[in-house]
């Protein structure tokens, strides 16, 4: 039986990943920051009648502490796949270097060093990177930019410290660069794949307890539901992929030989805030959200060739959930507390 380690198991993406791993028959050891987070995940799995006996957790309070993963790996020589999802994803850091850059970079290095030292039986490693390690944003972006799995965000360390958005983008870029540098320098006994998703939307793996504040990417939708009919719309443009597909891609990344050494760039569609609002207004008119300027919602669909992800699509071989379905599932879960089903 394959035992998979998932760092940051209590996160939005990781919870869906843990769920899908268990559904596929894997045994999972997750790292969480506190016993209460581990217990809550275990009890959520039990409530959905998932095989919670195949889920256990280890406490890793801070991935950036030297040797953070050493004890967990020493204790579990049965682990053969390591998936590193843990990384800070928020824009509220006061000290950008300390709260975003260092945990992302050192957390990733700590994971790789621990696997090399204490888990020689691990042959496959998957690291959750991001589209923001691939594209050009802010002062680096130009009209007509095109990106593929080969592209890199050119951001530098100093610019990353200028604001929290650049800080997050830098954190993902430098953490992923650390991965490929490690592979080149150390030639470890494991192969690595990275998963580079766009903005991850879609339902939470488990019923939502409080909708005041969800994880950063789910807030993209949750914050719209709090708008008043006369609120002004702040337009954000982004790329999107559903969380169920992101989890599925992490699993494919270690199951498929052709994913070894690859960056899997996951983008289902591009969107803007008006486009999200149009979908919510069409499907949930009873919420009486502002209409904005509906015609502007399709703006990004006119430039569909910015992102070429053909290499990834060929490796994964499955169709992605579309934006409308993803938004609909997210909103119904937030307003009705319905449990979303993973699509395997
Ligand atoms: P969440 O914030 O829900 O999950 C992040 C996880 O990392 C949490 O379990 C968090 O623990 C843990 N974590 C953060 N910092 C530390 C630390 N210093 N020590 C230990 N654990 C830590 O975010 P997502 O699920 O959205 O993100 C998961 C991964 O996916 C991240 O690497 C993120 O960069 C990447 N990603 C996310 C996208 C998205 O749109 N959601 C898009 C592209 C990439 P705790 O909650 O206890 O603090």
Coordinates of C-alpha atoms and ligand atoms in Angstrom, one line a residue:
X1 CA 0.0 0.0 0.0
X2 CA 1.5 3.4 -1.0
X3 CA 1.8 5.9 1.8
X4 CA 1.7 9.5 0.8
X5 CA 3.0 12.4 3.0
X6 CA 1.1 15.7 2.5
X7 CA 2.6 18.8 4.1
X8 CA 0.1 21.5 5.2
X9 CA -2.7 19.0 5.2
X10 CA -5.2 21.4 6.8
X11 CA -5.0 23.8 3.9
X12 CA -7.8 24.4 1.3
X13 CA -6.1 22.5 -1.6
X14 CA -4.5 19.9 0.7
X15 CA -7.9 18.9 2.3
X16 CA -9.3 18.1 -1.1
X17 CA -6.1 16.2 -1.9
X18 CA -6.2 14.1 1.3
X19 CA -9.8 13.3 0.5
X20 CA -9.1 12.2 -3.1
X21 CA -6.0 10.2 -2.0
X22 CA -8.0 8.2 0.6
X23 CA -10.8 7.7 -2.0
X24 CA -8.2 6.2 -4.3
X25 CA -6.9 3.8 -1.7
X26 CA -3.8 5.5 -0.5
X27 CA -2.7 5.9 3.1
X28 CA -2.0 9.5 4.1
X29 CA 0.2 11.1 6.7
X30 CA -0.4 14.8 6.8
X31 CA 1.6 17.5 8.6
X32 CA -0.4 20.1 10.4
X33 CA 0.5 22.9 12.8
X34 CA -1.5 21.7 15.8
X35 CA -3.2 18.6 17.2
X36 CA -6.6 20.4 16.9
X37 CA -6.1 20.9 13.2
X38 CA -5.2 17.2 12.7
X39 CA -8.2 16.0 14.9
X40 CA -10.6 18.3 13.0
X41 CA -9.4 16.9 9.6
X42 CA -9.7 13.4 10.9
X43 CA -13.2 14.0 12.2
X44 CA -14.3 15.7 9.0
X45 CA -13.2 12.6 7.0
X46 CA -15.1 10.3 9.4
X47 CA -18.3 12.4 9.0
X48 CA -18.1 11.9 5.2
X49 CA -17.6 8.2 5.7
X50 CA -14.1 8.3 4.2
X51 CA -11.6 5.8 5.5
X52 CA -10.2 8.0 8.2
X53 CA -8.3 5.1 9.7
X54 CA -5.9 5.5 6.7
X55 CA -5.2 9.2 7.7
X56 CA -2.8 10.1 10.4
X57 CA -1.0 13.3 11.1
X58 CA 2.3 14.7 12.5
X59 CA 2.8 18.1 14.0
X60 CA 5.1 20.5 12.1
X61 CA 4.4 23.9 13.7
X62 CA 6.7 25.9 11.3
X63 CA 8.0 24.5 8.0
X64 CA 10.8 27.1 8.0
X65 CA 12.5 25.9 11.2
X66 CA 15.7 24.0 10.4
X67 CA 15.0 20.2 10.4
X68 CA 11.2 20.8 10.4
X69 CA 10.3 17.5 8.6
X70 CA 13.1 15.4 10.0
X71 CA 11.2 13.7 12.9
X72 CA 8.1 13.0 10.8
X73 CA 10.2 11.3 8.2
X74 CA 12.3 9.4 10.6
X75 CA 9.2 8.1 12.3
X76 CA 7.5 6.9 9.1
X77 CA 9.9 4.8 6.9
X78 CA 6.7 3.6 5.1
X79 CA 6.3 6.9 3.3
X80 CA 7.1 6.6 -0.4
X81 CA 5.6 9.8 -1.9
X82 CA 6.0 13.3 -0.5
X83 CA 3.7 16.1 -1.5
X84 CA 4.7 19.6 -0.3
X85 CA 1.7 22.0 -0.3
X86 CA 2.4 24.0 2.8
X87 CA 3.3 27.6 2.2
X88 CA 1.9 30.9 3.3
X89 CA -0.8 32.2 1.0
X90 CA -2.0 35.6 2.2
X91 CA -1.5 39.3 1.6
X92 CA -1.5 40.5 5.2
X93 CA 2.2 40.1 6.1
X94 CA 3.8 43.0 7.9
X95 CA 7.3 41.6 7.5
X96 CA 7.3 40.2 4.0
X97 CA 10.6 38.5 4.1
X98 CA 9.9 36.8 7.5
X99 CA 6.3 35.9 6.9
X100 CA 6.2 35.1 3.2
X101 CA 9.6 34.6 1.6
X102 CA 11.5 32.7 4.2
X103 CA 8.8 30.1 5.1
X104 CA 8.1 29.4 1.4
X105 CA 11.8 29.1 0.4
X106 CA 13.2 27.4 3.6
X107 CA 10.1 25.3 4.1
X108 CA 10.6 23.8 0.6
X109 CA 14.4 23.3 1.1
X110 CA 13.8 21.7 4.5
X111 CA 11.4 19.2 2.9
X112 CA 13.9 18.2 0.2
X113 CA 16.8 18.0 2.6
X114 CA 14.8 15.8 5.0
X115 CA 13.7 13.5 2.3
X116 CA 17.2 13.1 1.0
X117 CA 18.6 12.5 4.5
X118 CA 16.0 10.4 6.2
X119 CA 13.7 9.0 3.6
X120 CA 15.8 7.3 0.8
X121 CA 12.8 5.1 0.1
X122 CA 10.8 8.2 -1.3
X123 CA 11.0 8.1 -5.1
X124 CA 8.4 10.7 -6.0
X125 CA 8.1 14.3 -4.8
X126 CA 5.4 16.8 -5.8
X127 CA 5.7 20.5 -4.9
X128 CA 2.8 22.9 -5.1
X129 CA 4.1 25.9 -6.9
X130 CA 1.9 28.5 -8.7
X131 CA 1.2 30.2 -11.9
X132 CA 2.8 33.3 -10.3
X133 CA 6.1 31.5 -10.6
X134 CA 5.5 31.3 -14.3
X135 CA 3.9 34.6 -15.5
X136 CA 4.9 38.2 -15.5
X137 CA 2.9 40.6 -13.4
X138 CA 2.8 44.2 -12.3
X139 CA 5.8 46.2 -13.6
X140 CA 7.1 43.1 -15.4
X141 CA 4.0 42.6 -17.5
X142 CA 3.6 43.8 -21.1
X143 CA 0.7 43.5 -23.6
X144 CA 1.0 40.4 -25.7
X145 CA 3.0 38.4 -23.2
X146 CA 2.8 34.6 -23.7
X147 CA 3.7 31.9 -21.3
X148 CA 4.2 28.1 -21.3
X149 CA 5.5 25.5 -18.8
X150 CA 9.0 26.9 -19.6
X151 CA 8.4 30.5 -18.5
X152 CA 9.6 32.0 -15.3
X153 CA 8.5 35.1 -13.4
X154 CA 11.5 37.4 -13.6
X155 CA 10.8 39.0 -10.2
X156 CA 13.9 39.7 -8.0
X157 CA 14.2 39.4 -4.2
X158 CA 14.3 43.2 -3.5
X159 CA 11.2 43.8 -5.5
X160 CA 9.5 41.0 -3.7
X161 CA 9.9 42.9 -0.4
X162 CA 8.1 46.0 -1.8
X163 CA 4.5 44.9 -1.2
X164 CA 2.7 41.7 -0.2
X165 CA 1.5 40.9 -3.7
X166 CA 5.0 40.9 -5.0
X167 CA 6.0 39.2 -1.8
X168 CA 3.7 36.3 -2.4
X169 CA 4.7 36.1 -6.1
X170 CA 8.4 36.1 -5.1
X171 CA 7.8 33.5 -2.4
X172 CA 6.4 31.0 -5.0
X173 CA 9.1 31.9 -7.6
X174 CA 12.1 31.5 -5.3
X175 CA 10.7 28.4 -3.6
X176 CA 10.2 26.7 -6.9
X177 CA 13.6 27.8 -8.2
X178 CA 15.1 26.2 -5.0
X179 CA 13.4 22.9 -6.0
X180 CA 15.0 22.8 -9.5
X181 CA 18.4 24.0 -8.2
X182 CA 18.3 21.2 -5.6
X183 CA 17.5 18.6 -8.2
X184 CA 20.3 19.8 -10.4
X185 CA 22.9 20.1 -7.7
X186 CA 22.1 17.1 -5.6
X187 CA 20.8 14.6 -8.2
X188 CA 18.6 13.1 -5.4
X189 CA 17.2 9.6 -5.5
X190 CA 13.7 10.9 -6.1
X191 CA 12.1 12.7 -9.1
X192 CA 10.2 15.9 -8.6
X193 CA 7.2 17.4 -10.3
X194 CA 5.7 20.8 -9.6
X195 CA 2.0 21.7 -9.9
X196 CA 1.6 25.4 -10.9
X197 CA -2.1 26.3 -10.6
X198 CA -3.9 29.5 -11.4
X199 CA -6.2 31.0 -8.8
X200 CA -7.9 28.0 -7.2
X201 CA -11.6 28.3 -6.8
X202 CA -14.3 25.7 -6.1
X203 CA -15.9 24.2 -3.0
X204 CA -14.2 23.4 0.3
X205 CA -13.6 19.6 0.8
X206 CA -15.8 19.8 4.0
X207 CA -18.8 21.8 5.0
X208 CA -17.9 25.4 5.9
X209 CA -18.2 26.2 9.6
X210 CA -17.9 30.0 9.4
X211 CA -18.1 32.0 6.2
X212 CA -16.7 35.2 7.7
X213 CA -13.3 34.6 6.2
X214 CA -12.3 31.7 3.9
X215 CA -8.8 30.9 2.6
X216 CA -7.3 33.6 0.3
X217 CA -8.5 32.2 -3.1
X218 CA -12.0 31.2 -1.9
X219 CA -12.4 34.8 -0.7
X220 CA -12.4 35.8 -4.4
X221 CA -16.0 34.5 -4.5
X222 CA -17.0 34.9 -0.8
X223 CA -16.2 38.6 -0.9
X224 CA -18.6 39.1 -3.8
X225 CA -21.4 37.5 -1.9
X226 CA -21.0 40.3 0.8
X227 CA -21.5 43.1 -1.8
X228 CA -24.5 45.4 -1.4
X229 CA -26.6 46.2 -4.6
X230 CA -24.9 49.6 -4.9
X231 CA -21.3 48.5 -4.0
X232 CA -18.6 49.4 -6.4
X233 CA -16.9 46.5 -8.1
X234 CA -13.1 46.3 -7.8
X235 CA -12.0 44.4 -10.9
X236 CA -9.3 41.8 -10.6
X237 CA -8.0 39.7 -13.5
X238 CA -6.7 36.2 -13.1
X239 CA -6.4 32.6 -14.3
X240 CA -8.5 29.9 -12.8
X241 CA -8.6 26.2 -12.1
X242 CA -10.9 24.2 -9.8
X243 CA -9.6 22.8 -6.6
X244 CA -10.8 19.3 -7.5
X245 CA -8.7 19.3 -10.6
X246 CA -5.7 20.7 -8.7
X247 CA -5.9 17.8 -6.2
X248 CA -6.3 15.3 -9.1
X249 CA -3.2 16.8 -10.8
X250 CA -1.1 16.4 -7.7
X251 CA -2.0 12.7 -7.7
X252 CA -1.3 12.3 -11.4
X253 CA 2.0 14.1 -10.9
X254 CA 3.4 11.1 -8.8
X255 CA 1.4 8.4 -10.5
X256 CA 2.4 9.2 -14.1
X257 CA 6.0 8.6 -15.2
X258 CA 5.7 11.3 -17.9
X259 CA 5.1 13.9 -15.2
X260 CA 8.6 13.4 -13.6
X261 CA 10.8 16.4 -13.8
X262 CA 7.9 18.5 -15.2
X263 CA 6.1 21.7 -14.3
X264 CA 2.3 21.1 -14.6
X265 CA 0.8 24.5 -15.4
X266 CA -2.9 24.3 -14.5
X267 CA -5.2 26.8 -16.1
X268 CA -8.8 26.1 -17.1
X269 CA -9.8 29.6 -18.0
X270 CA -9.0 33.3 -17.5
X271 CA -11.5 35.5 -15.8
X272 CA -12.1 38.9 -14.3
X273 CA -14.3 39.9 -11.3
X274 CA -17.1 41.1 -13.5
X275 CA -17.1 37.6 -15.2
X276 CA -17.5 36.0 -11.7
X277 CA -20.2 38.4 -10.8
X278 CA -22.1 37.6 -14.1
X279 CA -22.0 33.9 -13.2
X280 CA -23.3 34.5 -9.7
X281 CA -26.0 36.8 -10.9
X282 CA -27.2 34.4 -13.6
X283 CA -27.3 31.4 -11.2
X284 CA -28.3 33.1 -7.9
X285 CA -30.5 36.1 -8.8
X286 CA -32.1 35.9 -5.4
X287 CA -28.8 37.2 -3.8
X288 CA -29.4 40.6 -5.5
X289 CA -25.8 41.4 -6.0
X290 CA -24.7 44.5 -8.0
X291 CA -24.8 44.0 -11.8
X292 CA -21.7 46.0 -12.5
X293 CA -21.1 46.2 -16.3
X294 CA -21.9 42.7 -17.5
X295 CA -20.4 43.3 -21.0
X296 CA -17.0 43.6 -19.4
X297 CA -17.1 40.1 -18.0
X298 CA -16.0 38.5 -21.3
X299 CA -13.0 40.8 -21.8
X300 CA -10.3 38.2 -21.1
X301 CA -11.8 35.5 -23.3
X302 CA -10.6 37.6 -26.3
X303 CA -7.0 36.8 -25.4
X304 CA -7.1 33.0 -25.0
X305 CA -3.6 32.4 -26.3
X306 CA -1.7 34.1 -23.4
X307 CA -1.2 30.8 -21.7
X308 CA -0.2 27.7 -23.6
X309 CA -0.5 24.6 -21.3
X310 CA -0.6 21.9 -24.0
X311 CA 2.3 20.0 -22.4
X312 CA 0.5 19.7 -19.1
X313 CA -2.9 18.8 -20.7
X314 CA -1.2 16.0 -22.6
X315 CA 0.4 14.6 -19.5
X316 CA -2.8 14.8 -17.4
X317 CA -5.2 13.7 -20.0
X318 CA -8.4 14.9 -18.3
X319 CA -10.8 17.8 -19.0
X320 CA -10.9 20.6 -16.4
X321 CA -14.0 21.7 -14.6
X322 CA -15.2 25.0 -16.1
X323 CA -15.4 28.4 -14.3
X324 CA -19.3 28.4 -14.3
X325 CA -19.6 25.0 -12.6
X326 CA -16.8 25.8 -10.2
X327 CA -18.4 29.2 -9.1
X328 CA -21.8 27.6 -8.9
X329 CA -20.5 24.8 -6.6
X330 CA -18.6 27.3 -4.5
X331 CA -21.6 29.6 -4.0
X332 CA -24.1 26.9 -3.3
X333 CA -21.8 25.5 -0.6
X334 CA -21.3 28.9 1.0
X335 CA -25.0 29.8 1.0
X336 CA -26.5 26.4 1.7
X337 CA -23.7 24.6 3.4
X338 CA -24.1 21.7 0.9
X339 CA -21.3 19.2 0.7
X340 CA -19.5 19.3 -2.6
X341 CA -18.6 15.9 -4.2
X342 CA -15.2 15.4 -5.6
X343 CA -15.2 14.5 -9.2
X344 CA -12.8 11.6 -9.6
Ligands
LIG1 P1 -4.1 27.6 2.6 O1 -3.8 28.8 3.3 O2 -5.5 27.0 2.8 O3 -3.1 26.4 3.0 C1 -1.7 26.7 3.3 C2 -1.3 25.6 4.2 O4 0.1 25.8 4.5 C3 -2.0 25.6 5.6 O5 -2.2 24.3 6.0 C4 -1.1 26.4 6.5 O6 -1.2 26.1 7.8 C5 0.3 25.9 6.0 N1 1.4 26.8 6.3 C6 1.6 28.0 5.9 N2 2.7 28.5 6.4 C7 3.2 27.6 7.2 C8 4.3 27.5 8.1 N3 5.2 28.5 8.2 N4 4.5 26.3 8.8 C9 3.6 25.3 8.7 N5 2.6 25.3 7.9 C10 2.3 26.5 7.1 O7 -3.8 27.8 1.0 P2 -4.0 26.9 -0.3 O8 -4.5 25.6 0.1 O9 -4.8 27.8 -1.2 O10 -2.5 26.8 -0.8 C11 -1.8 25.6 -0.7 C12 -0.6 25.7 -1.7 O11 -1.1 26.0 -3.0 C13 0.3 26.8 -1.3 O12 1.7 26.4 -1.6 C14 -0.1 28.0 -2.3 O13 1.0 28.9 -2.5 C15 -0.4 27.1 -3.5 N6 -1.3 27.8 -4.5 C16 -2.5 28.2 -4.1 C17 -3.4 28.7 -5.0 C18 -4.8 29.1 -4.7 O14 -5.4 29.9 -5.5 N7 -5.4 28.7 -3.6 C19 -2.9 29.0 -6.4 C20 -1.6 28.6 -6.7 C21 -0.8 28.0 -5.7 P3 -2.2 27.0 8.7 O15 -3.5 27.1 8.0 O16 -2.3 26.2 10.0 O17 -1.5 28.3 8.9

